[in-house]
Short mmCIF file of C-alpha atoms and ligand atoms in Angstrom, two decimals:
data_model
loop_
_atom_site.label_atom_id
_atom_site.label_comp_id
_atom_site.label_asym_id
_atom_site.label_seq_id
_atom_site.Cartn_x
_atom_site.Cartn_y
_atom_site.Cartn_z
CA MET A 1 22.96 -93.43 -25.25
CA ASP A 2 21.50 -95.43 -28.14
CA TYR A 3 18.00 -94.35 -29.01
CA GLU A 4 15.20 -94.44 -31.53
CA LEU A 5 12.48 -91.95 -32.44
CA VAL A 6 8.88 -93.08 -32.02
CA CYS A 7 5.49 -91.43 -32.20
CA THR A 8 4.07 -90.58 -28.75
CA SER A 9 0.60 -91.55 -29.92
CA CYS A 10 0.68 -94.50 -32.35
CA GLY A 11 4.22 -95.78 -31.75
CA THR A 12 5.27 -95.54 -35.41
CA LYS A 13 9.04 -95.28 -35.75
CA ALA A 14 10.44 -92.07 -37.17
CA ALA A 15 13.76 -90.89 -38.58
CA ASP A 16 15.67 -87.60 -38.62
CA PRO A 17 14.80 -84.89 -39.48
CA GLU A 18 11.14 -85.77 -38.92
CA PHE A 19 9.53 -83.83 -36.09
CA ARG A 20 5.98 -85.20 -36.23
CA CYS A 21 4.63 -88.66 -36.93
CA ARG A 22 4.11 -89.11 -40.66
CA LYS A 23 1.01 -91.23 -39.95
CA CYS A 24 -0.87 -89.30 -37.27
CA ASN A 25 1.01 -85.95 -36.94
CA SER A 26 1.59 -86.38 -33.18
CA VAL A 27 4.87 -85.32 -31.62
CA LEU A 28 7.73 -87.79 -31.38
CA GLU A 29 9.69 -89.13 -28.47
CA VAL A 30 13.29 -90.21 -27.94
CA LYS A 31 13.36 -93.80 -26.62
CA TYR A 32 16.66 -94.96 -25.15
CA ASP A 33 18.22 -98.30 -24.62
CA TYR A 34 18.76 -97.78 -20.91
CA SER A 35 20.57 -101.12 -20.51
CA MET A 36 23.61 -99.32 -21.88
CA VAL A 37 23.68 -96.61 -19.20
CA ARG A 38 26.53 -96.94 -16.76
CA LEU A 39 26.95 -94.27 -14.12
CA ASP A 40 30.35 -94.81 -12.57
CA ASN A 41 31.19 -93.83 -9.01
CA GLY A 42 32.56 -90.51 -10.17
CA PHE A 43 29.15 -89.34 -11.46
CA ARG A 44 27.95 -87.92 -8.15
CA LYS A 45 31.24 -86.15 -7.55
CA GLN A 46 31.38 -84.44 -10.95
CA ARG A 47 30.72 -80.71 -10.93
CA ILE A 48 27.06 -79.93 -11.68
CA THR A 49 26.60 -78.51 -15.17
CA HIS A 50 24.20 -79.24 -18.00
CA LYS A 51 26.96 -81.09 -19.88
CA LYS A 52 27.32 -83.54 -17.03
CA TYR A 53 24.06 -85.21 -18.12
CA ALA A 54 25.19 -85.86 -21.71
CA LYS A 55 24.57 -89.57 -21.11
CA PHE A 56 20.87 -88.76 -20.92
CA PHE A 57 20.88 -86.86 -24.22
CA PRO A 58 20.41 -88.16 -27.78
CA VAL A 59 23.75 -86.88 -29.04
CA LYS A 60 26.27 -89.04 -30.83
CA GLY A 61 29.45 -86.97 -30.54
CA LYS A 62 30.32 -83.84 -28.62
CA LEU A 63 27.54 -81.68 -27.20
CA PHE A 64 27.51 -78.11 -28.58
CA ASP A 65 27.39 -76.01 -25.44
CA MET A 66 27.90 -72.45 -24.24
CA GLY A 67 28.38 -73.17 -20.54
CA GLU A 68 24.72 -73.48 -19.55
CA GLY A 69 23.41 -75.11 -16.39
CA GLY A 70 24.96 -75.32 -12.95
CA THR A 71 22.50 -72.60 -11.96
CA THR A 72 21.95 -71.64 -8.34
CA LEU A 73 19.44 -73.53 -6.22
CA LYS A 74 18.69 -70.98 -3.53
CA LYS A 75 17.63 -72.59 -0.25
CA ILE A 76 15.42 -70.47 1.99
CA LYS A 77 14.39 -71.76 5.40
CA LEU A 78 10.99 -70.33 6.24
CA LYS A 79 9.08 -70.80 9.47
CA ASP A 80 7.09 -73.87 8.44
CA HIS A 81 8.73 -75.13 5.23
CA ILE A 82 11.88 -74.96 3.12
CA LEU A 83 11.77 -73.19 -0.22
CA PHE A 84 14.20 -73.98 -3.04
CA LEU A 85 14.37 -71.54 -5.95
CA LYS A 86 16.13 -72.67 -9.13
CA LEU A 87 17.51 -69.58 -10.85
CA GLU A 88 17.41 -70.28 -14.57
CA ALA A 89 17.96 -66.67 -15.65
CA GLU A 90 21.63 -67.37 -14.89
CA ASN A 91 21.92 -69.29 -18.16
CA PRO A 92 23.87 -67.67 -21.05
CA THR A 93 20.85 -66.06 -22.76
CA GLY A 94 18.83 -65.42 -19.62
CA SER A 95 16.46 -68.38 -19.60
CA PHE A 96 16.18 -72.15 -19.16
CA LYS A 97 15.81 -72.44 -22.94
CA ASP A 98 19.59 -72.69 -23.41
CA ARG A 99 19.59 -76.25 -22.10
CA GLY A 100 17.26 -77.36 -24.91
CA SER A 101 19.16 -75.31 -27.46
CA THR A 102 22.32 -77.37 -26.88
CA ILE A 103 20.51 -80.43 -28.23
CA ASP A 104 18.76 -78.59 -31.09
CA ILE A 105 22.02 -77.10 -32.36
CA THR A 106 24.04 -80.29 -31.80
CA LYS A 107 21.52 -82.23 -33.91
CA ALA A 108 21.49 -79.57 -36.65
CA LEU A 109 25.29 -79.85 -36.88
CA GLU A 110 25.30 -83.67 -36.63
CA LEU A 111 22.79 -83.91 -39.47
CA GLY A 112 24.78 -81.49 -41.63
CA PHE A 113 22.26 -78.63 -41.88
CA GLY A 114 23.47 -75.14 -42.79
CA GLY A 115 20.56 -73.36 -41.16
CA VAL A 116 17.90 -73.60 -38.46
CA CYS A 117 14.50 -72.08 -37.79
CA CYS A 118 12.25 -71.90 -34.76
CA ALA A 119 8.87 -70.56 -33.63
CA SER A 120 8.90 -68.70 -30.35
CA THR A 121 7.23 -66.28 -27.97
CA GLY A 122 10.71 -64.78 -27.45
CA ASN A 123 13.08 -66.63 -25.12
CA MET A 124 13.53 -69.75 -27.19
CA GLY A 125 14.08 -67.60 -30.29
CA LEU A 126 16.76 -65.58 -28.51
CA SER A 127 18.45 -68.74 -27.28
CA ILE A 128 18.43 -70.46 -30.68
CA ALA A 129 19.58 -67.26 -32.46
CA THR A 130 22.53 -66.95 -30.06
CA TYR A 131 23.56 -70.61 -30.25
CA ALA A 132 23.12 -70.75 -34.03
CA ARG A 133 25.33 -67.70 -34.46
CA LYS A 134 28.08 -69.30 -32.35
CA ALA A 135 27.74 -72.53 -34.36
CA GLY A 136 27.89 -70.67 -37.69
CA LEU A 137 24.36 -71.64 -38.72
CA LYS A 138 21.90 -69.34 -40.48
CA CYS A 139 18.87 -68.71 -38.31
CA THR A 140 15.25 -67.67 -38.91
CA ILE A 141 12.90 -67.02 -35.99
CA PHE A 142 9.11 -66.91 -36.36
CA ILE A 143 7.81 -64.75 -33.56
CA SER A 144 4.25 -64.40 -32.29
CA SER A 145 2.52 -61.06 -32.70
CA ASP A 146 2.26 -60.53 -28.92
CA ALA A 147 5.98 -61.06 -28.29
CA ASN A 148 7.89 -58.52 -26.25
CA ASP A 149 9.75 -55.86 -28.29
CA GLU A 150 12.92 -56.09 -26.22
CA LYS A 151 13.20 -59.79 -26.97
CA LYS A 152 12.65 -59.12 -30.68
CA GLY A 153 15.48 -56.55 -30.59
CA LYS A 154 17.83 -59.03 -28.91
CA ILE A 155 17.02 -61.72 -31.49
CA ARG A 156 17.83 -59.33 -34.35
CA LYS A 157 21.02 -58.29 -32.60
CA ALA A 158 22.05 -61.94 -32.41
CA GLY A 159 21.98 -61.90 -36.21
CA ALA A 160 18.85 -63.94 -36.88
CA THR A 161 16.23 -63.14 -39.52
CA LEU A 162 13.11 -62.25 -37.56
CA CYS A 163 9.73 -63.03 -39.15
CA ASN A 164 6.86 -61.27 -37.41
CA VAL A 165 3.91 -63.61 -37.78
CA LYS A 166 0.38 -62.19 -37.98
CA GLY A 167 -0.96 -64.40 -35.23
CA ARG A 168 -0.13 -66.00 -31.94
CA PHE A 169 2.42 -68.66 -31.06
CA ASN A 170 0.52 -71.55 -32.67
CA THR A 171 0.40 -69.66 -35.99
CA ALA A 172 4.15 -69.01 -35.73
CA LEU A 173 4.60 -72.74 -35.13
CA LEU A 174 2.89 -73.64 -38.40
CA SER A 175 4.99 -71.06 -40.26
CA ALA A 176 8.22 -72.48 -38.84
CA GLU A 177 7.27 -76.07 -39.67
CA LYS A 178 6.41 -75.08 -43.26
CA PHE A 179 9.60 -73.04 -43.64
CA ALA A 180 11.77 -75.92 -42.40
CA LYS A 181 10.26 -78.33 -44.93
CA GLU A 182 10.47 -75.92 -47.86
CA ASN A 183 13.94 -74.56 -47.17
CA ASP A 184 15.81 -77.61 -45.94
CA VAL A 185 16.74 -76.08 -42.60
CA PHE A 186 16.64 -77.87 -39.25
CA LEU A 187 13.50 -77.21 -37.20
CA CYS A 188 14.40 -76.25 -33.65
CA GLY A 189 11.89 -75.66 -30.86
CA ASP A 190 9.50 -77.57 -28.67
CA TYR A 191 9.86 -81.04 -30.13
CA HIS A 192 11.44 -84.30 -28.99
CA TYR A 193 15.09 -83.18 -29.02
CA ARG A 194 14.61 -79.97 -27.01
CA LYS A 195 12.60 -81.92 -24.47
CA GLU A 196 15.68 -84.06 -23.76
CA GLY A 197 17.79 -80.98 -23.03
CA GLN A 198 15.22 -79.55 -20.64
CA LYS A 199 15.62 -82.62 -18.44
CA SER A 200 18.79 -81.29 -16.83
CA ILE A 201 17.03 -78.74 -14.59
CA ILE A 202 15.44 -81.34 -12.35
CA MET A 203 18.55 -83.52 -12.55
CA GLU A 204 20.53 -80.61 -11.13
CA ILE A 205 17.90 -79.90 -8.47
CA VAL A 206 18.02 -83.54 -7.32
CA GLU A 207 21.80 -83.45 -7.11
CA GLN A 208 21.84 -80.06 -5.39
CA MET A 209 19.39 -81.50 -2.82
CA GLU A 210 21.77 -84.44 -2.30
CA TYR A 211 19.60 -86.98 -4.07
CA ARG A 212 16.42 -86.06 -2.27
CA VAL A 213 13.47 -84.80 -4.24
CA PRO A 214 11.27 -81.87 -3.28
CA ASP A 215 7.85 -82.76 -1.89
CA HIS A 216 6.21 -80.18 -4.15
CA LEU A 217 7.60 -78.89 -7.44
CA PHE A 218 6.06 -75.87 -9.19
CA ILE A 219 6.49 -75.55 -12.98
CA GLN A 220 5.02 -72.90 -15.28
CA VAL A 221 3.59 -74.18 -18.54
CA GLY A 222 3.60 -72.85 -22.10
CA ASN A 223 4.16 -75.73 -24.50
CA ALA A 224 4.54 -78.10 -21.51
CA THR A 225 7.97 -79.19 -22.76
CA LEU A 226 9.60 -78.42 -19.42
CA LEU A 227 6.82 -80.24 -17.57
CA ALA A 228 7.06 -83.35 -19.77
CA ALA A 229 10.87 -83.28 -19.69
CA THR A 230 10.95 -83.02 -15.91
CA TYR A 231 8.76 -86.08 -15.55
CA LYS A 232 10.88 -88.06 -18.01
CA ALA A 233 14.08 -87.12 -16.15
CA LEU A 234 12.58 -88.13 -12.82
CA LEU A 235 11.58 -91.53 -14.20
CA GLU A 236 15.10 -92.01 -15.58
CA PHE A 237 16.72 -91.12 -12.25
CA LYS A 238 14.30 -93.43 -10.44
CA MET A 239 14.99 -96.29 -12.82
CA LEU A 240 18.71 -95.85 -12.22
CA ARG A 241 18.01 -95.81 -8.47
CA LEU A 242 19.37 -92.31 -7.99
CA ILE A 243 16.08 -91.32 -6.33
CA LYS A 244 13.41 -93.34 -4.56
CA LYS A 245 10.28 -91.24 -4.99
CA LEU A 246 8.85 -88.54 -7.22
CA PRO A 247 7.84 -85.02 -6.24
CA ARG A 248 4.25 -83.87 -6.59
CA ILE A 249 4.27 -81.63 -9.63
CA ILE A 250 2.07 -78.55 -9.69
CA ALA A 251 1.71 -77.15 -13.21
CA VAL A 252 0.89 -73.44 -13.29
CA GLN A 253 -0.56 -71.40 -16.16
CA ALA A 254 -1.76 -67.83 -16.54
CA ALA A 255 -5.54 -67.67 -16.09
CA GLY A 256 -5.78 -65.92 -19.48
CA CYS A 257 -4.06 -68.81 -21.24
CA ASP A 258 -4.80 -72.06 -19.42
CA PRO A 259 -5.53 -74.89 -21.90
CA LEU A 260 -3.71 -77.48 -19.78
CA VAL A 261 -5.58 -76.48 -16.61
CA ARG A 262 -8.94 -76.69 -18.41
CA ALA A 263 -8.16 -80.12 -19.85
CA TYR A 264 -6.88 -81.36 -16.49
CA GLU A 265 -9.97 -80.12 -14.63
CA LYS A 266 -12.47 -81.49 -17.13
CA GLY A 267 -10.60 -84.73 -17.86
CA LYS A 268 -10.87 -83.86 -21.56
CA PRO A 269 -8.34 -83.55 -24.41
CA ILE A 270 -6.53 -80.22 -24.70
CA GLY A 271 -8.38 -77.53 -26.67
CA TYR A 272 -7.10 -74.22 -28.02
CA VAL A 273 -7.44 -71.10 -25.83
CA GLU A 274 -6.81 -67.63 -27.31
CA PRO A 275 -4.03 -66.24 -25.07
CA ARG A 276 -4.85 -63.20 -22.94
CA THR A 277 -2.05 -62.67 -20.48
CA TYR A 278 0.75 -60.18 -19.93
CA ALA A 279 3.11 -63.13 -19.28
CA ASP A 280 4.01 -63.17 -22.99
CA ALA A 281 6.61 -65.96 -22.66
CA ILE A 282 3.94 -68.52 -21.83
CA ALA A 283 1.19 -67.22 -24.14
CA VAL A 284 0.75 -70.55 -25.89
CA GLY A 285 -2.88 -71.38 -26.75
CA TYR A 286 -2.30 -75.03 -27.59
CA PRO A 287 0.63 -76.74 -25.83
CA THR A 288 2.60 -79.12 -28.05
CA PHE A 289 3.34 -81.48 -25.14
CA GLY A 290 -0.07 -81.03 -23.50
CA PHE A 291 -0.90 -84.72 -23.44
CA GLU A 292 2.52 -85.60 -22.00
CA GLY A 293 2.06 -82.77 -19.48
CA ILE A 294 -1.18 -84.30 -18.19
CA THR A 295 0.58 -87.69 -18.01
CA ALA A 296 3.27 -86.06 -15.84
CA LEU A 297 0.60 -84.79 -13.45
CA ASP A 298 -1.16 -88.16 -13.34
CA GLY A 299 2.14 -89.91 -12.63
CA THR A 300 3.10 -87.63 -9.74
CA ASN A 301 -0.25 -87.14 -8.06
CA GLY A 302 0.04 -83.60 -9.35
CA ILE A 303 -2.41 -80.85 -10.18
CA ALA A 304 -2.75 -77.95 -12.63
CA ILE A 305 -3.73 -74.48 -11.43
CA SER A 306 -4.01 -71.03 -12.92
CA VAL A 307 -2.99 -67.61 -11.60
CA LYS A 308 -4.21 -64.15 -12.60
CA ASP A 309 -1.85 -61.59 -14.13
CA LYS A 310 -2.05 -59.53 -10.94
CA GLU A 311 -0.95 -62.57 -8.91
CA ILE A 312 1.96 -63.10 -11.33
CA GLU A 313 3.06 -59.48 -10.98
CA ASP A 314 2.79 -59.66 -7.16
CA ALA A 315 4.87 -62.84 -7.16
CA ARG A 316 7.46 -61.23 -9.38
CA MET A 317 7.71 -58.24 -7.03
CA GLU A 318 7.91 -60.49 -3.98
CA LEU A 319 10.77 -62.48 -5.49
CA TYR A 320 12.70 -59.25 -5.85
CA ASP A 321 11.70 -57.59 -2.59
CA LYS A 322 12.28 -60.64 -0.39
CA TYR A 323 15.10 -62.46 -2.14
CA GLY A 324 16.62 -60.00 -4.63
CA ILE A 325 15.69 -62.29 -7.55
CA LYS A 326 14.73 -60.70 -10.86
CA SER A 327 12.33 -62.53 -13.12
CA GLU A 328 10.23 -61.71 -16.14
CA PRO A 329 6.48 -62.33 -15.72
CA GLY A 330 6.55 -65.80 -17.35
CA GLY A 331 9.45 -66.75 -15.12
CA ALA A 332 7.54 -66.01 -11.92
CA VAL A 333 4.35 -67.94 -12.74
CA GLY A 334 5.39 -71.06 -10.78
CA TYR A 335 6.12 -68.90 -7.75
CA ALA A 336 2.73 -67.20 -8.13
CA GLY A 337 1.18 -70.69 -8.10
CA PHE A 338 3.01 -71.53 -4.89
CA LEU A 339 1.89 -68.29 -3.20
CA LYS A 340 -1.68 -68.97 -4.24
CA LEU A 341 -1.79 -72.52 -2.87
CA TYR A 342 0.11 -71.53 0.27
CA GLY A 343 -2.38 -68.72 0.86
CA GLU A 344 -5.30 -71.10 0.49
CA GLU A 345 -4.00 -74.01 2.54
CA PRO A 346 -0.64 -73.48 4.26
CA SER A 347 -0.90 -76.80 6.11
CA ILE A 348 -0.16 -78.72 2.87
CA PHE A 349 3.36 -77.28 2.98
CA ARG A 350 4.13 -77.73 6.69
CA ASP A 351 7.62 -79.20 7.15
CA LYS A 352 7.84 -79.81 3.38
CA LYS A 353 10.47 -79.07 0.80
CA VAL A 354 9.04 -76.89 -1.95
CA ALA A 355 10.94 -76.26 -5.20
CA VAL A 356 10.06 -73.57 -7.73
CA ILE A 357 11.77 -73.02 -11.08
CA ILE A 358 12.29 -69.35 -11.96
CA THR A 359 12.63 -69.83 -15.70
CA GLY A 360 13.93 -66.54 -17.09
CA ASN A 361 14.47 -62.80 -16.98
CA ASN A 362 14.62 -61.26 -20.45
CA GLU A 363 12.33 -58.27 -19.98
CA SER A 364 13.07 -54.96 -18.35
CA TRP A 365 12.21 -54.85 -14.72
CA PRO A 366 9.80 -53.78 -13.42
CA LYS A 367 7.09 -53.96 -16.03
CA SER A 368 3.80 -52.54 -14.84
CA LEU A 369 0.50 -54.20 -15.62
N1 LIG B 401 9.11 -69.77 -18.74
C1 LIG B 401 9.63 -69.00 -19.73
C2 LIG B 401 10.44 -67.82 -19.32
C3 LIG B 401 9.40 -69.33 -21.08
O1 LIG B 401 9.94 -68.57 -22.03
C4 LIG B 401 8.61 -70.46 -21.40
C5 LIG B 401 8.35 -70.84 -22.77
C6 LIG B 401 8.09 -71.22 -20.32
C7 LIG B 401 8.36 -70.85 -19.02
C8 LIG B 401 7.23 -72.41 -20.56
O2 LIG B 401 7.99 -73.54 -20.89
O3 LIG B 401 6.99 -74.05 -23.09
O4 LIG B 401 8.39 -75.73 -21.89
O5 LIG B 401 6.12 -75.14 -21.07
N2 LIG B 401 8.71 -70.17 -23.78
C9 LIG B 401 8.61 -70.59 -25.17
C10 LIG B 401 9.41 -69.65 -26.06
C11 LIG B 401 7.24 -70.89 -25.63
O6 LIG B 401 9.16 -69.59 -27.28
O7 LIG B 401 10.33 -69.01 -25.55
P1 LIG B 401 7.34 -74.68 -21.80
#
């Protein structure tokens, strides 16, 4: 699809490889010319994979892919509601991040870069390292000090240079942005391009539910890229009349790292929170797409809630004990949010369809608190 890059805040146009507005430093957005989108009759019949949604991605030629997407949507009929679990650990590197990495790496190749870099709490770094290796690109990952050692080991094994940053994710982010500018490598990570790739999860869920949307959709939040991407994808599907309504989105954060929840509750701009949670994947003190995340909640009559580490661990255990699903702590946060709300007010969910995204499983299981 034809597109342009614009600033999410002041609307200034941008050009590759910019990743923030040169006037106000806000994140950018991909704006499409939707008049060009034609979904022929075969679209619905095509096998469900991430690649299927290439029309909704900002790529000019072939999408660089490693067979991601087409993950299971497990349907569980419970006594008063139906639960749908989207199993994103099935992706090539064990998390939903691979969908975004297809766009990051495709753009790096399209623009002729020889190397990439990325800041990460772990999963995104592992995904980019793996995809970059396959694409023949040099890769440097800036990892937060609280990242899980297993993930660090896997990133090194994938052949990337691992830079241990003395600080949390937002410090790693600054290091990666500086490194990209100074070394002429393509900056991957939670910016406008990755956001486009993360859209395919909800697109798959909608198709797997035969073009119905869940009544409630639970999403865990770190940088809020997945949250913002999900909302964008839903608006695109609605505009193209593939769906009629939107789900109510419930954003879930760890109580020890809940900047989006605080901003949502107070109706104030996002402020930095020093992360204190064992769910290391989502230990992001200042979410890059925080503003867009709040917009997604406003647009879907949604809410933001937080869950304690103990609730996350209980949810993770329940996923395994009841359904045989393995998840790392960060991957089970949405499910912990569902259990919390269901425990408080089960009537909200009576006869409803509830979808929860289980985002990844890249840590040994079980991990005790
Ligand atoms: N779940 C997992 C397993 C994650 O690794 C992340 C983010 C999220 C959820 C949150 O998604 O950032 O789009 O709101 N991980 C990033 C990383 C920060 O570096 O791997 P988000």
